[in-house]
Coordinates of C-alpha atoms in Angstrom, one line a residue:
M79 CA 0.0 0.0 0.0
K80 CA 1.3 3.4 -1.0
Q81 CA 1.7 6.3 1.5
Q82 CA -1.1 8.4 0.0
E83 CA -3.5 5.5 -0.2
A84 CA -2.9 4.7 3.4
F85 CA -3.3 8.3 4.4
D86 CA -6.6 8.6 2.5
I87 CA -8.0 5.4 4.1
L88 CA -7.0 6.6 7.6
N89 CA -8.5 10.1 7.0
S90 CA -11.8 8.6 5.9
Q91 CA -12.0 6.4 9.0
L92 CA -10.8 9.0 11.5
S93 CA -12.7 12.1 10.4
D94 CA -14.5 12.3 13.7
V95 CA -11.5 11.6 15.9
S96 CA -9.6 14.6 17.4
K97 CA -6.1 15.4 16.3
S98 CA -4.8 15.0 19.8
Q99 CA -6.0 11.4 19.9
I100 CA -4.4 10.7 16.5
R101 CA -1.1 12.2 17.8
S102 CA -1.2 10.3 21.0
M103 CA -1.4 7.0 19.1
S104 CA 1.5 8.1 16.8
L105 CA -0.7 7.5 13.7
E106 CA 1.0 10.3 11.7
V107 CA 4.0 8.0 11.1
L108 CA 1.8 5.1 10.1
P109 CA 1.4 5.9 6.3
R110 CA 5.2 6.5 6.0
L111 CA 5.9 3.3 7.9
I112 CA 3.5 1.3 5.6
N113 CA 5.1 2.9 2.5
T114 CA 8.6 2.1 3.6
L115 CA 7.6 -1.5 4.3
H116 CA 6.0 -1.6 0.9
E117 CA 9.2 -0.4 -0.8
N118 CA 11.3 -3.1 1.0
S119 CA 8.7 -5.9 0.6
N120 CA 10.0 -7.1 -2.7
N121 CA 13.5 -7.9 -1.3
C122 CA 12.6 -8.8 2.3
P123 CA 10.0 -11.4 3.4
S124 CA 9.8 -9.9 6.9
C125 CA 8.9 -6.5 5.4
K126 CA 6.2 -8.2 3.3
K127 CA 4.7 -9.8 6.5
H128 CA 4.9 -6.5 8.4
E129 CA 3.3 -4.7 5.4
Q130 CA 0.4 -7.2 5.3
Q131 CA -0.3 -6.8 9.0
G132 CA 0.0 -3.0 8.6
D133 CA -2.6 -3.0 5.8
N134 CA -5.0 -4.8 8.1
Y135 CA -4.5 -2.1 10.7
V136 CA -4.9 0.7 8.2
N137 CA -8.1 -0.9 6.8
D138 CA -9.7 -1.3 10.2
I139 CA -8.2 1.3 12.6
R140 CA -11.4 2.1 14.6
P141 CA -10.8 -0.5 17.4
L142 CA -7.8 1.7 18.5
F143 CA -10.2 4.4 19.5
E144 CA -12.8 2.1 21.1
Q145 CA -10.5 1.4 24.0
D146 CA -9.9 -2.2 23.1
I147 CA -6.8 -2.8 25.2
R148 CA -5.9 -6.0 23.4
F149 CA -6.0 -4.4 20.0
I150 CA -4.0 -1.4 21.2
K151 CA -1.3 -3.6 22.7
E152 CA -1.2 -5.7 19.5
F153 CA -0.9 -2.5 17.4
E154 CA 1.9 -1.1 19.5
R155 CA 3.8 -4.3 19.3
W156 CA 3.4 -4.3 15.6
V157 CA 4.6 -0.7 15.3
D158 CA 7.6 -1.4 17.6
S159 CA 8.6 -4.6 15.8
S160 CA 8.3 -2.9 12.3
K161 CA 10.4 0.1 13.4
K162 CA 13.0 -2.2 15.0
H163 CA 13.1 -4.4 11.9
L164 CA 13.6 -1.4 9.6
K165 CA 16.3 0.0 12.0
T166 CA 18.3 -3.1 12.4
T167 CA 17.9 -4.8 9.0
H168 CA 17.6 -1.8 6.6
K169 CA 19.2 1.0 8.7
Q170 CA 16.1 3.2 8.2
H171 CA 14.8 5.6 10.9
P172 CA 11.6 7.6 11.3
R173 CA 12.0 11.3 10.4
G174 CA 12.6 13.4 13.5
Q175 CA 13.6 10.6 15.9
I176 CA 17.4 11.2 15.6
S177 CA 17.2 14.9 16.1
S178 CA 14.9 14.5 19.1
T179 CA 17.4 12.0 20.7
Y180 CA 20.4 14.2 20.1
T181 CA 18.5 17.3 21.4
T182 CA 17.6 15.4 24.6
I183 CA 21.2 14.2 25.1
G184 CA 22.5 17.7 24.3
M185 CA 20.2 19.3 27.0
A186 CA 21.4 16.8 29.6
I187 CA 25.1 17.2 28.8
G188 CA 24.7 21.0 28.6
T189 CA 23.0 21.2 32.0
F190 CA 25.6 18.9 33.6
I191 CA 28.5 20.9 32.2
A192 CA 26.9 24.2 33.3
F193 CA 26.3 22.7 36.8
L194 CA 30.0 21.7 37.1
I195 CA 31.2 25.1 35.9
S196 CA 28.9 26.9 38.3
Y197 CA 29.8 24.6 41.2
F198 CA 33.6 25.0 40.7
I199 CA 33.6 28.7 40.3
N200 CA 31.2 29.2 43.2
N201 CA 28.7 31.0 41.1
N202 CA 25.8 32.4 43.1
N203 CA 23.5 32.5 40.1
I204 CA 23.5 28.7 39.5
L205 CA 20.0 28.8 37.9
G206 CA 21.1 31.2 35.2
G207 CA 24.1 29.1 34.4
L208 CA 22.0 25.9 34.2
S209 CA 19.5 27.6 31.9
I210 CA 22.2 28.8 29.6
G211 CA 23.9 25.4 29.6
W212 CA 20.6 23.7 28.9
A213 CA 19.9 26.0 25.9
I214 CA 23.4 25.7 24.5
G215 CA 23.2 21.9 24.9
M216 CA 19.8 21.8 23.2
L217 CA 21.1 23.9 20.3
F218 CA 24.2 21.7 19.8
G219 CA 22.2 18.5 20.1
Y220 CA 19.5 19.7 17.7
S221 CA 22.1 20.8 15.2
I222 CA 24.0 17.5 15.3
G223 CA 20.8 15.5 15.1
K224 CA 19.6 17.5 12.0
L225 CA 23.0 17.0 10.3
K226 CA 22.8 13.3 10.9
E227 CA 19.2 13.2 9.6
K228 CA 20.2 15.2 6.5
K229 CA 22.9 12.7 5.7
L230 CA 20.5 9.8 6.2
G231 CA 17.9 11.6 4.1
Q232 CA 20.5 11.9 1.3
L233 CA 21.0 8.1 1.6
N234 CA 17.2 7.5 1.5
K235 CA 17.3 6.0 5.0
L236 CA 14.5 8.1 6.6
Y237 CA 10.8 7.5 6.4

């Protein structure tokens, strides 16, 4: 199933569902995930199996919003195993995941370094130093993550 086809089917089924519910279930990545599995399905039997399961979810997504816990858990397991397969076997990543990870790591490192500097120079304004360290770490982490994503995008390794 192609990305636009999956997107259209999901839109028709979820017209009465709020955007926040759709985001909370991470459904915005589903059409891209299905499309990537479809592109790899000719060469990879595991991708073909994941794609067939994904097509079933796309064609009948309503149980996710009817609080069917069994269906929700099954769907989450499928998404996780599909992403894990694409990451380990085909070295493909969801768009935005790498920059988010690097941003988070950058914020933690920036805050820690700012704390150490403030601690050793006996700075009375430790909160200001931590805020600046956090912001600088976030900027560096985001920049590095975006550069990595740009390289992966050029290699067609993002979905």
